[in-house]
Short mmCIF file of C-alpha atoms in Angstrom, two decimals:
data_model
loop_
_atom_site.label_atom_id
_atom_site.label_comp_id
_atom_site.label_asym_id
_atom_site.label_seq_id
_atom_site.Cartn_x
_atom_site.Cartn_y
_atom_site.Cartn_z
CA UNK A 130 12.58 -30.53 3.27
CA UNK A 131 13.58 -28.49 -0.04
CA UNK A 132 16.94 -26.98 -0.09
CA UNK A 133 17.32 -23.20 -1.03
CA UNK A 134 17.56 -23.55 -4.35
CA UNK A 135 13.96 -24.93 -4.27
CA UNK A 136 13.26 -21.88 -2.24
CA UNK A 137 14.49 -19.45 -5.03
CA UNK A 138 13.18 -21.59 -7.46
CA UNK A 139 9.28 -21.62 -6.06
CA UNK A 140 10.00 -17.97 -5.38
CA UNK A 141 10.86 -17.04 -8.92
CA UNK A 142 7.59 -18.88 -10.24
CA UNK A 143 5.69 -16.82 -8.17
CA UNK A 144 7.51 -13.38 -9.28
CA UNK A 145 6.17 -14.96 -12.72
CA UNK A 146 2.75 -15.50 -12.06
CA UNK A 147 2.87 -11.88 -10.27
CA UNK A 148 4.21 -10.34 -13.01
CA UNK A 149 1.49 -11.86 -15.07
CA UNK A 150 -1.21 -10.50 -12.80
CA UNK A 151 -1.98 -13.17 -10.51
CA UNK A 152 -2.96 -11.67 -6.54
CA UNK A 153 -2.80 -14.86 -5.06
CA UNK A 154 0.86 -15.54 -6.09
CA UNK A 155 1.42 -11.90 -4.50
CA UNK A 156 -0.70 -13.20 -1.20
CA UNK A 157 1.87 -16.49 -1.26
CA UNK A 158 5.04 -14.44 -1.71
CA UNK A 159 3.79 -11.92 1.19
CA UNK A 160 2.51 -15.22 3.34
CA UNK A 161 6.32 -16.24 2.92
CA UNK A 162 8.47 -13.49 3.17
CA UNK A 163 6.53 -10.51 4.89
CA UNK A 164 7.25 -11.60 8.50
CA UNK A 165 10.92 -11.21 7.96
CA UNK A 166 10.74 -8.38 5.66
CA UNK A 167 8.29 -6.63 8.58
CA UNK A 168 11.12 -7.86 11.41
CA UNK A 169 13.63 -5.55 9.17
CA UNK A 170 11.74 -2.79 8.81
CA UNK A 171 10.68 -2.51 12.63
CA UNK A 172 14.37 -3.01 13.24
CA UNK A 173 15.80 -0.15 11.57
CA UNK A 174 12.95 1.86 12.19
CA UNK A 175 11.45 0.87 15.90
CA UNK A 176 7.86 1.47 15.22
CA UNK A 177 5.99 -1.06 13.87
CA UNK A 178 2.94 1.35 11.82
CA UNK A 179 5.87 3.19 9.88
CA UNK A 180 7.41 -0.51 8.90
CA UNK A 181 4.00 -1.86 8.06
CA UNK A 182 3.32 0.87 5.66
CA UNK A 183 6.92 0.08 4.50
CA UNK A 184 6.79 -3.89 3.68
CA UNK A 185 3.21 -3.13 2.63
CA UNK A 186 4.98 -0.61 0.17
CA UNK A 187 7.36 -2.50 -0.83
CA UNK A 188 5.12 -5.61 -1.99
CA UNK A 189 3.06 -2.98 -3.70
CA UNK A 190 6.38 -2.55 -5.82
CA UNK A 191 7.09 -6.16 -6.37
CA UNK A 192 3.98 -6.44 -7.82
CA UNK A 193 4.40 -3.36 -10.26
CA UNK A 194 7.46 -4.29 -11.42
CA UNK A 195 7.43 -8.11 -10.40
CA UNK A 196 8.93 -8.61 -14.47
CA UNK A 197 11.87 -6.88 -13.45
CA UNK A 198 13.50 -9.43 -11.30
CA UNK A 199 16.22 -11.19 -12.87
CA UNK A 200 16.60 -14.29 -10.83
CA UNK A 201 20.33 -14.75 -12.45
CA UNK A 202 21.27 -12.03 -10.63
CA UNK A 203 20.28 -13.23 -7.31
CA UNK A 204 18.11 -14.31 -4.64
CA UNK A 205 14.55 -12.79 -4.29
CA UNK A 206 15.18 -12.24 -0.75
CA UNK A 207 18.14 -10.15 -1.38
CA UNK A 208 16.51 -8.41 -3.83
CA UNK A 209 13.53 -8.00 -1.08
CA UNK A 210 15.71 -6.94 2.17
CA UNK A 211 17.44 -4.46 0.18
CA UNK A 212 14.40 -3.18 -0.93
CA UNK A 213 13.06 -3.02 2.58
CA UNK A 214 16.42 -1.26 3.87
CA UNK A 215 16.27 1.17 1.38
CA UNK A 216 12.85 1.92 1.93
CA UNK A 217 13.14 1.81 5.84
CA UNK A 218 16.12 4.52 5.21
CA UNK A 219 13.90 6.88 3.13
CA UNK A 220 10.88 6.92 6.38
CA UNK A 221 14.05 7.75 8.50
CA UNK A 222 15.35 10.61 6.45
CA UNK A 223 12.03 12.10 6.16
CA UNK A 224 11.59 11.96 9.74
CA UNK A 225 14.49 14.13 9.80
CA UNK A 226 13.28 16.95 8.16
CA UNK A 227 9.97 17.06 9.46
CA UNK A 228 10.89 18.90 12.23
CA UNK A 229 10.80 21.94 10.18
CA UNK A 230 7.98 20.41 8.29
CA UNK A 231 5.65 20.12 10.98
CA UNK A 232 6.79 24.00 11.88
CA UNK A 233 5.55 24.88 8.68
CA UNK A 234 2.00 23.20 8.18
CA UNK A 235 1.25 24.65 11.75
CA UNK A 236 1.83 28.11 10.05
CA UNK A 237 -0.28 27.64 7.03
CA UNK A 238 -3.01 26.61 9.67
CA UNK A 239 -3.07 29.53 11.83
CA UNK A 240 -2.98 31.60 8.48
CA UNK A 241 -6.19 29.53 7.49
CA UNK A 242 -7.95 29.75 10.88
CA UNK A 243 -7.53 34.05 10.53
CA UNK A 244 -8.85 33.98 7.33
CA UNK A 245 -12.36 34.29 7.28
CA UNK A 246 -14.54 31.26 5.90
CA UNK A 247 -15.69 30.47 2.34
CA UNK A 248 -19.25 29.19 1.42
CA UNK A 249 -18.87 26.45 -0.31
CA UNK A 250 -19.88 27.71 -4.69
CA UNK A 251 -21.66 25.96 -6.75
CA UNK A 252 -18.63 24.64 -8.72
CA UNK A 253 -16.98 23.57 -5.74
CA UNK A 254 -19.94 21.40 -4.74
CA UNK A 255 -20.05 20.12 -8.19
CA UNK A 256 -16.50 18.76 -8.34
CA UNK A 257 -16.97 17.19 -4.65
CA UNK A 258 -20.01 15.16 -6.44
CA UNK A 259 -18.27 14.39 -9.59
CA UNK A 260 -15.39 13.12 -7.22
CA UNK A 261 -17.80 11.11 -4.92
CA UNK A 262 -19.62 9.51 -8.25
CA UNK A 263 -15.99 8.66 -9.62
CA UNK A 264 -15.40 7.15 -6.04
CA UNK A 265 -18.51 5.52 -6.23
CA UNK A 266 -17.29 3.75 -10.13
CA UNK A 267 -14.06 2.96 -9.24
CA UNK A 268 -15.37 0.97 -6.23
CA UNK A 269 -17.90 -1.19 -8.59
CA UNK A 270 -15.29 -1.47 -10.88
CA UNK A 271 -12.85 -3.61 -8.76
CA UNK A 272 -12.61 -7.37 -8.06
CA UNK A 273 -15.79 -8.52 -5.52
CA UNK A 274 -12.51 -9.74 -3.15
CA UNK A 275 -10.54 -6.34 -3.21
CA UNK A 276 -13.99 -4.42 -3.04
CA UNK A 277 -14.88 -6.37 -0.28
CA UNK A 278 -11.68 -5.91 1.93
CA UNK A 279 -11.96 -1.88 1.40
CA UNK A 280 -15.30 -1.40 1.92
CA UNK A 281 -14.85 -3.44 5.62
CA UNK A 282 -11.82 -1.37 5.91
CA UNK A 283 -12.91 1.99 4.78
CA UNK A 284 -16.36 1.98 5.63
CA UNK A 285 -16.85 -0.39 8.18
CA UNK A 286 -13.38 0.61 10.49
CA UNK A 287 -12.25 -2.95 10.52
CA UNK A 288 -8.49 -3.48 11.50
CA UNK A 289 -6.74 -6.22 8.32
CA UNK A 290 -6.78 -8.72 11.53
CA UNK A 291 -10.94 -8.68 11.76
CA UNK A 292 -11.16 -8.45 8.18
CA UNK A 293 -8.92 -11.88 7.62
CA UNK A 294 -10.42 -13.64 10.98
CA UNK A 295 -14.30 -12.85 9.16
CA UNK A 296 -13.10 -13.68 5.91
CA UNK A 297 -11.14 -16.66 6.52
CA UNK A 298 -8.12 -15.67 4.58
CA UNK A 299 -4.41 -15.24 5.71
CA UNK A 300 -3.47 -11.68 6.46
CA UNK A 301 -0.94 -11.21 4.05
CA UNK A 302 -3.57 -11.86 1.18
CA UNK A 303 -6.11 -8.84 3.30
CA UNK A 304 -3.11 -7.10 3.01
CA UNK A 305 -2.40 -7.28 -0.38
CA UNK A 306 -6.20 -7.21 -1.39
CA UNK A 307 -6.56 -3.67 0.06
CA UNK A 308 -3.42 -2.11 -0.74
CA UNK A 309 -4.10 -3.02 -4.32
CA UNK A 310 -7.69 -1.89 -4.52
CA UNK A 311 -6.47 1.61 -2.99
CA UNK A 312 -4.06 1.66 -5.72
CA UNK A 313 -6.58 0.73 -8.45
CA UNK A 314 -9.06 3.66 -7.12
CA UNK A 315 -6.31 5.92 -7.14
CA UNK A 316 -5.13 4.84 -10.99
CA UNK A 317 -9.18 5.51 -11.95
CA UNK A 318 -9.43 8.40 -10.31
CA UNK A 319 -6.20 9.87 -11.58
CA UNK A 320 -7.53 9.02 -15.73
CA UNK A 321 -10.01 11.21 -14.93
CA UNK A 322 -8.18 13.72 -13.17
CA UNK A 323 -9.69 14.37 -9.98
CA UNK A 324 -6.29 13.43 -7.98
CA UNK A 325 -2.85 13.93 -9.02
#
């Protein structure tokens, strides 16, 4: 049985290979620490869809800035949980305020339902098509595994459980796969523009 050191040690090698680009160190480090990190989450926030998107956030910035943790400084799973917390806290502030939120976008609707509607121009079809063909790149310009996961996601409707039980793979790494193909659409999509 290895002691915590050996913990912190095997997590700090895979921080490494993260931070050099690996996905399957990622997959390894969510395997190991996303069912705690998940228990926190749901804790502070008691609903498990808001602390999903939060863990699944939160890995999304370990793997960004993965070269940033300074294991001399302390444990990855500090590091981790606070991360969590602090992220957890954020959800519930917003929550807070969207009671005027909400208030607000139901204004802007009614506004949009008396105004009478548009045709769609030329131009406007034009950018739709130029977005859809940039969709359309960005999707053959991923990995065949991150593809893969979005398109059963995205196009198919499967839930990350079907999608790992067909695939064979742990739901961490589904996980992982999809959140970082998202991001990778949204990066080539944002080059060119067409999102902010």
């Amino acid at each position: 049985m290895s002691g915590t050191g050996d913990a912190d040690m095997e997590d700090a090698a895979l921080l490494a290979r993260i931070a050099a680009g690996d996905e399957r160190a990622l997959a390894a480090l969510y395997d190991r620490h996303g069912g705690r990190a998940f228990a926190l989450a749901c804790r502070i926030l008691d609903d498990p869809g808001a602390a999903e998107e939060v863990v699944l956030d939160v890995f999304l910035s370990i793997w960004r800035n993965a070269a940033a943790f300074m294991p001399e400084r302390g444990r990855f799973t500090t590091w981790l949980f606070t991360l969590v917390r602090n992220r957890a806290i954020d959800v519930l502030r917003r929550r807070r305020a969207r009671p005027l939120e909400a208030w607000m976008l139901r204004a802007e609707a009614s506004e949009a339902l008396e105004r009478p509607a548009e045709d769609p121009s030329v131009e406007a079809q034009a950018e739709a098509e130029e977005l859809h063909q940039a969709v359309r790149e960005a999707l053959a310009a991923l990995p065949e595994p991150q593809r893969r996961v979005l398109e059963l996601a995205y196009f198919q409707g499967w839930t990350h459980r079907e999608i790992a039980e067909y695939l064979g793979e742990p739901l961490g790494t589904v996980k992982s796969r999809l959140r970082l193909a998202l991001h990778k659409v949204h990066e080539w999509l944002a080059q060119r523009g067409l999102v902010p």
